[in-house]
Short mmCIF file of C-alpha atoms and ligand atoms in Angstrom, two decimals:
data_model
loop_
_atom_site.label_atom_id
_atom_site.label_comp_id
_atom_site.label_asym_id
_atom_site.label_seq_id
_atom_site.Cartn_x
_atom_site.Cartn_y
_atom_site.Cartn_z
CA MET Z 272 9.47 18.57 -18.44
CA LYS Z 273 8.14 17.11 -14.97
CA LYS Z 274 8.11 13.29 -14.45
CA LEU Z 275 5.05 11.42 -13.32
CA SER Z 276 5.30 9.08 -10.44
CA VAL Z 277 3.11 5.96 -11.05
CA VAL Z 278 3.32 3.64 -7.98
CA GLY Z 279 1.01 0.95 -6.94
CA ASN Z 280 0.48 -0.17 -3.89
CA TRP Z 281 -0.23 -4.36 -3.50
CA LYS Z 282 -1.63 -4.12 -0.05
CA MET Z 283 -1.77 -7.33 1.66
CA ASN Z 284 -3.06 -9.67 -1.57
CA LEU Z 285 -1.32 -11.95 -4.04
CA THR Z 286 0.92 -15.03 -3.33
CA LEU Z 287 4.08 -15.01 -3.85
CA GLU Z 288 4.27 -16.66 -7.36
CA GLU Z 289 1.61 -14.27 -7.94
CA ALA Z 290 3.69 -10.91 -7.17
CA ARG Z 291 6.76 -13.09 -8.31
CA ASN Z 292 4.66 -13.24 -11.88
CA LEU Z 293 3.63 -10.33 -11.96
CA ALA Z 294 7.05 -8.40 -11.10
CA ILE Z 295 8.84 -10.31 -13.78
CA ARG Z 296 5.92 -8.86 -16.17
CA LEU Z 297 6.56 -5.58 -14.80
CA SER Z 298 10.85 -5.69 -15.75
CA ASN Z 299 10.18 -7.27 -19.21
CA GLU Z 300 7.63 -4.47 -20.00
CA ALA Z 301 10.06 -1.82 -18.41
CA VAL Z 302 12.95 -2.22 -21.10
CA ASN Z 303 10.75 -0.24 -23.12
CA LEU Z 304 10.09 2.60 -20.73
CA GLU Z 305 11.22 5.51 -21.95
CA ASP Z 306 12.76 7.94 -18.64
CA LYS Z 307 9.65 9.46 -19.03
CA VAL Z 308 7.80 8.41 -15.77
CA ASP Z 309 8.90 7.41 -12.52
CA VAL Z 310 7.09 3.94 -11.86
CA GLY Z 311 7.28 1.88 -8.18
CA VAL Z 312 5.82 -0.70 -6.57
CA CYS Z 313 4.71 -1.59 -2.83
CA PRO Z 314 4.24 -5.05 -2.07
CA PRO Z 315 3.93 -6.50 1.30
CA PHE Z 316 6.78 -6.30 3.29
CA VAL Z 317 7.21 -10.52 2.99
CA PHE Z 318 7.67 -10.63 -0.49
CA LEU Z 319 9.68 -7.42 -0.78
CA LYS Z 320 13.22 -9.48 -1.16
CA ASP Z 321 12.44 -11.51 -3.56
CA VAL Z 322 10.65 -8.44 -5.82
CA CYS Z 323 13.58 -6.56 -5.00
CA ASP Z 324 16.14 -8.89 -6.78
CA ILE Z 325 13.21 -9.47 -9.95
CA LEU Z 326 13.27 -5.48 -10.19
CA LYS Z 327 16.82 -4.70 -9.37
CA ASP Z 328 18.48 -3.70 -12.69
CA SER Z 329 14.67 -2.28 -14.01
CA LYS Z 330 13.34 1.27 -14.22
CA ILE Z 331 10.76 0.20 -11.72
CA CYS Z 332 11.51 1.11 -8.35
CA VAL Z 333 10.69 -1.07 -5.21
CA GLY Z 334 9.09 0.18 -2.05
CA ALA Z 335 7.31 -0.60 1.52
CA GLN Z 336 3.73 0.33 2.72
CA ASN Z 337 4.86 1.41 6.04
CA MET Z 338 7.96 1.52 8.28
CA ASN Z 339 8.59 2.12 11.88
CA ALA Z 340 10.14 5.40 13.04
CA GLU Z 341 12.80 4.09 15.21
CA ARG Z 342 15.89 2.21 13.87
CA SER Z 343 16.23 -0.59 15.61
CA GLY Z 344 14.76 -2.18 19.44
CA ALA Z 345 12.15 -3.81 21.00
CA TYR Z 346 9.03 -3.76 18.63
CA THR Z 347 7.92 -6.57 18.23
CA GLY Z 348 6.23 -7.19 14.74
CA GLU Z 349 7.94 -3.97 13.59
CA ILE Z 350 9.91 -3.57 10.65
CA SER Z 351 12.81 -0.69 10.44
CA GLY Z 352 13.63 1.99 7.51
CA ALA Z 353 17.29 0.04 7.73
CA MET Z 354 15.87 -3.15 6.81
CA ILE Z 355 14.18 -2.03 4.17
CA LYS Z 356 16.68 -0.49 2.39
CA GLU Z 357 19.28 -3.04 3.16
CA ILE Z 358 17.10 -5.37 0.42
CA GLY Z 359 16.89 -2.96 -1.68
CA CYS Z 360 13.76 -0.42 -1.48
CA SER Z 361 14.26 3.31 -2.67
CA LEU Z 362 10.46 4.05 -2.20
CA VAL Z 363 7.86 4.05 0.55
CA ILE Z 364 4.64 4.86 1.43
CA LEU Z 365 3.83 6.84 5.16
CA GLY Z 366 0.48 7.70 6.14
CA HIS Z 367 -2.10 5.98 4.24
CA SER Z 368 -5.70 6.44 5.02
CA GLU Z 369 -5.92 2.69 6.35
CA ARG Z 370 -3.06 3.10 8.76
CA ARG Z 371 -4.79 6.08 9.67
CA THR Z 372 -7.79 4.39 10.57
CA ILE Z 373 -7.75 0.86 10.92
CA PHE Z 374 -4.14 1.32 13.13
CA HIS Z 375 -4.76 4.45 14.14
CA GLU Z 376 -1.56 6.38 13.30
CA SER Z 377 -1.43 10.04 14.21
CA ASN Z 378 -0.06 12.60 12.11
CA SER Z 379 2.64 13.15 14.69
CA LEU Z 380 3.20 9.40 14.58
CA VAL Z 381 3.45 9.64 10.59
CA ASN Z 382 5.80 13.21 11.04
CA ALA Z 383 8.67 10.93 13.03
CA LYS Z 384 8.38 8.32 10.53
CA LEU Z 385 8.54 10.89 7.61
CA HIS Z 386 11.68 12.29 9.57
CA THR Z 387 13.32 9.10 9.63
CA ALA Z 388 12.43 7.64 6.09
CA LEU Z 389 14.30 10.95 4.91
CA THR Z 390 17.47 10.41 6.60
CA TYR Z 391 17.55 6.80 5.00
CA ASP Z 392 17.35 8.68 1.59
CA PHE Z 393 14.20 7.26 0.50
CA ASN Z 394 11.53 8.22 -1.76
CA THR Z 395 8.55 8.90 0.51
CA ILE Z 396 5.28 9.15 -0.23
CA LEU Z 397 2.88 10.75 2.58
CA CYS Z 398 -1.08 10.17 1.95
CA VAL Z 399 -3.49 12.90 3.24
CA GLY Z 400 -7.00 12.61 2.39
CA GLU Z 401 -10.69 13.31 4.02
CA SER Z 402 -13.28 11.44 4.63
CA LEU Z 403 -16.82 11.26 3.32
CA GLU Z 404 -18.04 12.96 6.14
CA GLU Z 405 -15.36 15.84 5.90
CA ARG Z 406 -16.48 16.44 2.63
CA GLU Z 407 -20.09 16.30 2.77
CA THR Z 408 -19.56 19.05 5.83
CA GLU Z 409 -16.97 20.88 3.54
CA ARG Z 410 -13.90 19.97 5.86
CA THR Z 411 -11.84 19.15 3.19
CA GLU Z 412 -9.14 21.39 3.21
CA GLU Z 413 -9.21 22.06 6.87
CA VAL Z 414 -8.55 18.15 7.22
CA VAL Z 415 -5.74 17.99 4.53
CA GLY Z 416 -4.44 21.45 5.81
CA ILE Z 417 -3.92 19.96 9.18
CA GLN Z 418 -2.42 16.42 8.24
CA LEU Z 419 0.02 18.39 5.75
CA SER Z 420 1.09 20.83 8.55
CA GLU Z 421 1.79 18.32 11.10
CA SER Z 422 3.01 15.44 9.20
CA LEU Z 423 5.44 17.95 7.21
CA LYS Z 424 6.63 19.58 10.75
CA GLY Z 425 10.66 20.30 10.65
CA VAL Z 426 10.94 18.92 6.70
CA THR Z 427 13.12 21.21 5.35
CA LYS Z 428 13.76 22.90 1.57
CA GLY Z 429 16.32 20.90 1.12
CA GLN Z 430 14.44 17.12 1.78
CA VAL Z 431 11.43 18.27 -0.23
CA ARG Z 432 13.22 16.59 -4.05
CA LYS Z 433 12.92 13.11 -1.94
CA LEU Z 434 9.13 13.95 -0.72
CA ILE Z 435 6.04 12.87 -2.94
CA ILE Z 436 2.40 13.56 -1.79
CA ALA Z 437 -0.97 11.35 -2.61
CA TYR Z 438 -4.16 13.21 -2.25
CA GLU Z 439 -5.95 10.01 -1.96
CA PRO Z 440 -10.06 10.95 -0.51
CA VAL Z 441 -10.97 7.83 1.80
CA TRP Z 442 -14.02 7.77 0.01
CA ALA Z 443 -12.53 7.30 -3.55
CA ILE Z 444 -10.02 3.91 -1.46
CA GLY Z 445 -11.14 0.80 -3.04
CA THR Z 446 -14.88 2.40 -3.47
CA GLY Z 447 -15.09 2.22 -7.07
CA LYS Z 448 -15.73 6.03 -6.58
CA THR Z 449 -13.60 8.54 -7.83
CA ALA Z 450 -12.85 12.40 -7.46
CA SER Z 451 -13.82 13.98 -10.26
CA PRO Z 452 -10.70 15.48 -11.88
CA GLU Z 453 -12.17 18.80 -11.06
CA GLN Z 454 -12.24 17.91 -8.21
CA ALA Z 455 -8.83 16.44 -7.54
CA ASN Z 456 -7.33 18.56 -9.43
CA CYS Z 457 -8.85 21.23 -6.97
CA VAL Z 458 -7.47 20.08 -4.03
CA HIS Z 459 -3.96 19.48 -5.78
CA SER Z 460 -3.99 23.37 -6.28
CA PHE Z 461 -4.80 23.91 -2.45
CA ILE Z 462 -1.77 21.01 -1.50
CA ARG Z 463 0.60 22.76 -3.49
CA ASN Z 464 -0.69 26.07 -2.03
CA ILE Z 465 0.35 24.41 1.36
CA LEU Z 466 3.61 23.03 0.31
CA LYS Z 467 4.90 26.75 -1.54
CA ASN Z 468 4.34 28.76 1.84
CA GLN Z 469 6.40 26.27 3.92
CA PHE Z 470 9.06 25.37 0.86
CA GLY Z 471 8.89 28.63 -1.65
CA GLU Z 472 10.06 27.77 -4.60
CA ALA Z 473 11.22 24.27 -4.06
CA ALA Z 474 7.05 22.62 -3.45
CA GLN Z 475 7.40 23.17 -7.34
CA GLY Z 476 9.53 19.75 -7.95
CA VAL Z 477 7.14 18.17 -5.26
CA ARG Z 478 5.07 15.57 -7.22
CA ILE Z 479 1.37 15.34 -6.05
CA GLN Z 480 -0.46 12.05 -7.09
CA TYR Z 481 -3.75 11.40 -6.93
CA GLY Z 482 -5.44 8.15 -5.52
CA GLY Z 483 -8.94 6.54 -5.02
CA SER Z 484 -9.80 3.86 -7.77
CA VAL Z 485 -7.68 5.00 -10.57
CA ASN Z 486 -7.62 2.62 -13.33
CA SER Z 487 -6.96 1.97 -16.87
CA LYS Z 488 -10.13 3.76 -17.85
CA ASN Z 489 -10.44 6.83 -15.47
CA ALA Z 490 -6.33 7.69 -15.43
CA LYS Z 491 -5.84 9.61 -18.53
CA GLU Z 492 -7.90 12.06 -17.87
CA LEU Z 493 -7.30 12.46 -14.78
CA LEU Z 494 -3.19 12.48 -14.74
CA SER Z 495 -4.29 15.32 -18.02
CA GLN Z 496 -5.04 17.68 -15.19
CA PRO Z 497 -2.70 20.59 -14.53
CA GLU Z 498 -1.55 19.95 -10.79
CA ILE Z 499 -1.95 15.91 -11.34
CA ASP Z 500 1.54 14.67 -10.90
CA GLY Z 501 0.75 10.78 -10.89
CA ALA Z 502 -1.27 8.66 -9.41
CA LEU Z 503 -1.11 5.81 -6.80
CA VAL Z 504 -2.77 2.72 -7.55
CA GLY Z 505 -3.90 0.13 -5.10
CA GLY Z 506 -6.64 -2.67 -7.04
CA ALA Z 507 -5.69 -2.02 -10.26
CA SER Z 508 -1.97 -2.27 -9.78
CA LEU Z 509 -2.61 -6.07 -8.89
CA ASP Z 510 -3.13 -6.94 -12.72
CA PHE Z 511 -0.77 -6.23 -15.22
CA GLU Z 512 -2.84 -5.16 -18.07
CA SER Z 513 -4.51 -2.60 -16.11
CA PHE Z 514 -1.53 -1.01 -14.49
CA PHE Z 515 0.98 -0.96 -17.43
CA SER Z 516 -2.37 0.59 -19.20
CA ILE Z 517 -1.72 3.83 -16.68
CA ILE Z 518 1.80 3.93 -17.04
CA SER Z 519 1.31 4.23 -20.62
CA ASP Z 520 -1.05 6.83 -20.03
CA ALA Z 521 1.14 8.82 -18.10
CA LEU Z 522 3.66 8.03 -20.68
CA LYS Z 523 1.82 10.28 -23.12
CA ILE Z 524 0.68 12.91 -21.12
CA GLU Z 525 3.79 15.98 -21.05
CA LYS Z 526 4.47 18.42 -18.04
CA SER Z 527 6.45 21.33 -17.68
CA SER Z 528 7.36 21.72 -14.49
C1 PEP K 817 -4.77 2.86 -2.79
O1 PEP K 817 -5.00 2.31 -1.29
O2 PEP K 817 -3.45 4.17 -1.99
C2 PEP K 817 -5.36 3.18 -3.36
C3 PEP K 817 -5.48 4.49 -3.99
O3 PEP K 817 -6.35 2.14 -3.17
P1 PEP K 817 -7.11 1.78 -4.79
O4 PEP K 817 -6.81 1.89 -6.05
O5 PEP K 817 -7.93 0.31 -4.78
O6 PEP K 817 -8.78 2.71 -4.65
#
Protein backbone atom coordinates (compact mmCIF):
# COMPACT_ATOMS: atom_id res chain seq x y z
CA MET A 1 0.00 0.00 0.00
CA LYS A 2 1.17 3.53 -0.77
CA LYS A 3 1.26 5.84 2.25
CA LEU A 4 -0.36 9.19 1.53
CA SER A 5 1.51 12.31 2.64
CA VAL A 6 -0.28 15.34 4.12
CA VAL A 7 1.85 18.36 4.97
CA GLY A 8 0.81 21.74 6.37
CA ASN A 9 2.65 24.84 5.19
CA TRP A 10 2.07 27.51 7.82
CA LYS A 11 3.86 30.16 5.73
CA MET A 12 4.43 33.47 7.63
CA ASN A 13 1.47 33.00 9.95
CA LEU A 14 0.64 32.50 13.67
CA THR A 15 2.21 33.80 16.86
CA LEU A 16 4.59 31.60 18.84
CA GLU A 17 1.81 30.83 21.29
CA GLU A 18 -0.60 29.88 18.49
CA ALA A 19 2.06 27.73 16.83
CA ARG A 20 2.80 25.92 20.11
CA ASN A 21 -0.91 25.36 20.82
CA LEU A 22 -1.53 23.98 17.34
CA ALA A 23 1.47 21.65 17.69
CA ILE A 24 0.26 20.45 21.11
CA ARG A 25 -3.20 19.63 19.74
CA LEU A 26 -1.66 17.81 16.77
CA SER A 27 0.65 15.91 19.08
CA ASN A 28 -2.28 14.79 21.28
CA GLU A 29 -4.36 13.64 18.31
CA ALA A 30 -1.44 12.01 16.52
CA VAL A 31 -1.54 9.27 19.12
CA ASN A 32 -4.53 7.92 17.20
CA LEU A 33 -2.88 8.11 13.79
CA GLU A 34 -2.33 4.73 12.26
CA ASP A 35 0.86 4.31 10.28
CA LYS A 36 -1.12 4.81 7.08
CA VAL A 37 -0.46 8.50 6.42
CA ASP A 38 2.72 10.53 6.72
CA VAL A 39 1.88 13.87 8.33
CA GLY A 40 4.13 16.91 8.55
CA VAL A 41 3.97 20.59 9.43
CA CYS A 42 6.22 23.39 8.25
CA PRO A 43 6.17 26.36 10.64
CA PRO A 44 8.12 29.61 10.16
CA PHE A 45 11.85 29.25 10.96
CA VAL A 46 11.69 31.00 14.34
CA PHE A 47 9.03 28.58 15.63
CA LEU A 48 10.75 25.43 14.37
CA LYS A 49 12.64 24.55 17.54
CA ASP A 50 9.55 24.86 19.76
CA VAL A 51 7.40 22.85 17.36
CA CYS A 52 10.13 20.21 16.90
CA ASP A 53 10.37 19.81 20.68
CA ILE A 54 6.59 19.44 21.04
CA LEU A 55 6.28 16.92 18.21
CA LYS A 56 9.56 15.07 18.93
CA ASP A 57 8.01 11.79 20.07
CA SER A 58 4.87 12.02 17.93
CA LYS A 59 4.11 10.58 14.51
CA ILE A 60 4.15 14.06 12.96
CA CYS A 61 7.32 15.28 11.36
CA VAL A 62 8.44 18.89 11.21
CA GLY A 63 9.95 20.68 8.26
CA ALA A 64 11.21 24.04 7.05
CA GLN A 65 9.58 26.06 4.28
CA ASN A 66 12.92 26.80 2.63
CA MET A 67 16.67 26.50 3.19
CA ASN A 68 19.86 27.82 1.65
CA ALA A 69 21.83 25.73 -0.85
CA GLU A 70 25.12 26.46 0.91
CA ARG A 71 26.26 24.63 4.03
CA SER A 72 27.47 27.71 5.94
CA GLY A 73 29.10 31.08 5.41
CA ALA A 74 28.46 34.75 4.78
CA TYR A 75 24.80 34.61 3.76
CA THR A 76 23.13 37.21 5.97
CA GLY A 77 19.58 36.34 6.89
CA GLU A 78 19.76 32.79 5.54
CA ILE A 79 19.28 29.40 7.22
CA SER A 80 21.22 26.25 6.31
CA GLY A 81 20.14 22.64 6.05
CA ALA A 82 22.55 21.77 8.88
CA MET A 83 20.77 24.23 11.19
CA ILE A 84 17.29 22.89 10.58
CA LYS A 85 18.58 19.32 10.82
CA GLU A 86 20.25 20.03 14.16
CA ILE A 87 17.01 21.20 15.78
CA GLY A 88 15.09 18.13 14.64
CA CYS A 89 13.58 18.81 11.21
CA SER A 90 13.31 15.88 8.82
CA LEU A 91 11.48 17.64 6.02
CA VAL A 92 11.94 20.68 3.78
CA ILE A 93 9.79 22.39 1.15
CA LEU A 94 11.70 23.70 -1.88
CA GLY A 95 10.66 25.72 -4.91
CA HIS A 96 7.31 26.89 -3.53
CA SER A 97 5.70 29.25 -6.04
CA GLU A 98 5.90 32.10 -3.54
CA ARG A 99 9.68 31.58 -3.38
CA ARG A 100 9.85 31.39 -7.16
CA THR A 101 7.76 34.50 -7.86
CA ILE A 102 8.33 36.83 -4.88
CA PHE A 103 11.95 35.87 -4.20
CA HIS A 104 12.91 35.10 -7.82
CA GLU A 105 14.15 31.55 -7.21
CA SER A 106 15.15 29.91 -10.48
CA ASN A 107 15.02 26.22 -11.32
CA SER A 108 18.81 26.06 -11.09
CA LEU A 109 18.77 27.51 -7.56
CA VAL A 110 16.03 25.07 -6.58
CA ASN A 111 18.17 22.29 -8.05
CA ALA A 112 21.18 23.36 -5.95
CA LYS A 113 19.01 23.45 -2.80
CA LEU A 114 17.54 20.06 -3.64
CA HIS A 115 20.98 18.46 -3.89
CA THR A 116 21.97 19.94 -0.53
CA ALA A 117 18.68 18.83 1.05
CA LEU A 118 19.18 15.27 -0.20
CA THR A 119 22.70 15.11 1.18
CA TYR A 120 21.19 15.94 4.58
CA ASP A 121 18.69 13.14 3.96
CA PHE A 122 15.64 15.40 4.27
CA ASN A 123 12.30 14.28 2.95
CA THR A 124 12.22 16.93 0.28
CA ILE A 125 9.06 18.40 -1.21
CA LEU A 126 9.70 19.92 -4.63
CA CYS A 127 6.88 22.27 -5.67
CA VAL A 128 5.97 22.82 -9.31
CA GLY A 129 2.98 24.43 -10.99
CA GLU A 130 1.79 26.75 -13.71
CA SER A 131 0.39 30.29 -13.52
CA LEU A 132 -3.11 31.14 -14.69
CA GLU A 133 -1.76 32.65 -17.89
CA GLU A 134 0.29 29.53 -18.59
CA ARG A 135 -2.77 27.32 -18.08
CA GLU A 136 -4.95 29.52 -20.25
CA THR A 137 -2.40 29.41 -23.05
CA GLU A 138 -2.18 25.61 -22.70
CA ARG A 139 1.42 25.64 -21.51
CA THR A 140 0.89 23.70 -18.27
CA GLU A 141 2.83 20.61 -19.38
CA GLU A 142 5.63 22.63 -20.94
CA VAL A 143 6.12 24.72 -17.76
CA VAL A 144 5.79 21.85 -15.29
CA GLY A 145 8.05 19.68 -17.51
CA ILE A 146 10.80 22.32 -17.50
CA GLN A 147 10.48 22.92 -13.73
CA LEU A 148 10.87 19.19 -13.12
CA SER A 149 13.70 18.47 -15.52
CA GLU A 150 15.77 21.48 -14.40
CA SER A 151 15.05 21.15 -10.67
CA LEU A 152 15.76 17.41 -10.68
CA LYS A 153 18.95 17.56 -12.77
CA GLY A 154 21.55 15.14 -11.40
CA VAL A 155 19.23 13.49 -8.88
CA THR A 156 19.83 9.74 -8.87
CA LYS A 157 17.49 6.76 -8.63
CA GLY A 158 18.89 6.07 -5.19
CA GLN A 159 17.80 9.49 -3.95
CA VAL A 160 14.19 9.47 -5.11
CA ARG A 161 12.92 7.63 -2.04
CA LYS A 162 13.36 10.95 -0.19
CA LEU A 163 11.58 12.98 -2.84
CA ILE A 164 7.97 14.21 -2.83
CA ILE A 165 6.60 16.32 -5.66
CA ALA A 166 3.88 18.88 -4.90
CA TYR A 167 1.84 19.93 -7.91
CA GLU A 168 0.52 23.37 -6.99
CA PRO A 169 -1.16 25.35 -9.76
CA VAL A 170 -0.25 28.92 -8.84
CA TRP A 171 -3.78 30.14 -9.64
CA ALA A 172 -5.18 27.79 -6.98
CA ILE A 173 -2.89 28.80 -4.10
CA GLY A 174 -4.66 30.82 -1.45
CA THR A 175 -7.39 31.82 -3.91
CA GLY A 176 -10.15 29.42 -2.93
CA LYS A 177 -10.04 28.06 -6.51
CA THR A 178 -9.05 24.42 -6.71
CA ALA A 179 -8.06 22.46 -9.77
CA SER A 180 -10.85 19.97 -10.42
CA PRO A 181 -9.89 16.47 -9.29
CA GLU A 182 -9.68 15.44 -12.96
CA GLN A 183 -7.52 18.44 -13.93
CA ALA A 184 -5.15 17.71 -11.04
CA ASN A 185 -5.05 13.97 -11.74
CA CYS A 186 -4.18 14.63 -15.37
CA VAL A 187 -1.15 16.79 -14.47
CA HIS A 188 -0.12 14.24 -11.82
CA SER A 189 -0.08 11.52 -14.53
CA PHE A 190 2.08 13.76 -16.69
CA ILE A 191 4.47 14.29 -13.74
CA ARG A 192 4.58 10.54 -13.07
CA ASN A 193 5.63 9.91 -16.68
CA ILE A 194 8.43 12.47 -16.46
CA LEU A 195 9.63 10.84 -13.23
CA LYS A 196 9.52 7.40 -14.90
CA ASN A 197 11.65 8.67 -17.79
CA GLN A 198 14.29 9.90 -15.34
CA PHE A 199 14.12 7.29 -12.60
CA GLY A 200 12.51 4.20 -14.14
CA GLU A 201 10.60 1.96 -11.74
CA ALA A 202 11.84 3.95 -8.71
CA ALA A 203 9.47 6.74 -9.82
CA GLN A 204 6.51 4.65 -8.73
CA GLY A 205 7.42 5.21 -5.07
CA VAL A 206 7.53 9.02 -5.34
CA ARG A 207 4.47 10.62 -3.74
CA ILE A 208 2.87 13.41 -5.77
CA GLN A 209 0.90 15.78 -3.54
CA TYR A 210 -1.70 18.21 -4.77
CA GLY A 211 -1.67 21.73 -3.32
CA GLY A 212 -3.91 24.71 -3.93
CA SER A 213 -6.86 25.60 -1.67
CA VAL A 214 -7.22 22.07 -0.29
CA ASN A 215 -9.72 22.13 2.58
CA SER A 216 -11.91 19.84 4.63
CA LYS A 217 -14.63 19.95 1.97
CA ASN A 218 -12.64 19.07 -1.15
CA ALA A 219 -9.82 16.91 0.25
CA LYS A 220 -11.59 13.56 0.03
CA GLU A 221 -12.40 13.85 -3.65
CA LEU A 222 -8.95 15.14 -4.56
CA LEU A 223 -7.16 12.47 -2.52
CA SER A 224 -9.30 9.73 -4.05
CA GLN A 225 -7.85 10.38 -7.51
CA PRO A 226 -5.55 7.55 -8.57
CA GLU A 227 -2.47 9.73 -9.12
CA ILE A 228 -2.89 12.04 -6.09
CA ASP A 229 -0.80 10.72 -3.21
CA GLY A 230 -1.32 13.45 -0.67
CA ALA A 231 -1.79 17.16 -0.12
CA LEU A 232 0.30 20.22 0.64
CA VAL A 233 -2.07 22.40 2.62
CA GLY A 234 -1.63 26.11 3.25
CA GLY A 235 -4.50 28.08 4.81
CA ALA A 236 -6.47 25.06 6.03
CA SER A 237 -3.45 23.75 7.96
CA LEU A 238 -3.59 26.74 10.33
CA ASP A 239 -6.80 25.52 11.85
CA PHE A 240 -6.60 22.30 13.86
CA GLU A 241 -10.10 21.03 12.93
CA SER A 242 -9.76 21.58 9.20
CA PHE A 243 -6.22 20.14 9.02
CA PHE A 244 -7.18 17.11 11.05
CA SER A 245 -10.26 16.56 8.92
CA ILE A 246 -7.99 16.42 5.82
CA ILE A 247 -5.72 13.94 7.59
CA SER A 248 -8.75 11.83 8.58
CA ASP A 249 -9.92 11.78 4.95
CA ALA A 250 -6.46 10.62 3.88
CA LEU A 251 -6.58 7.85 6.49
CA LYS A 252 -9.71 6.39 4.87
CA ILE A 253 -8.18 6.12 1.41
CA GLU A 254 -6.36 2.96 0.36
CA LYS A 255 -3.91 3.16 -2.54
CA SER A 256 -1.85 0.34 -3.91
CA SER A 257 1.73 1.23 -4.82
C1 LIG B 1 0.53 26.35 -0.38
O1 LIG B 1 0.94 27.46 -0.14
O2 LIG B 1 1.33 25.42 -0.51
C2 LIG B 1 -0.91 26.16 -0.50
C3 LIG B 1 -1.33 25.11 -1.12
O3 LIG B 1 -1.72 27.15 0.03
P1 LIG B 1 -3.32 27.11 0.14
O4 LIG B 1 -3.72 25.73 0.62
O5 LIG B 1 -3.67 28.17 1.11
O6 LIG B 1 -3.85 27.36 -1.23
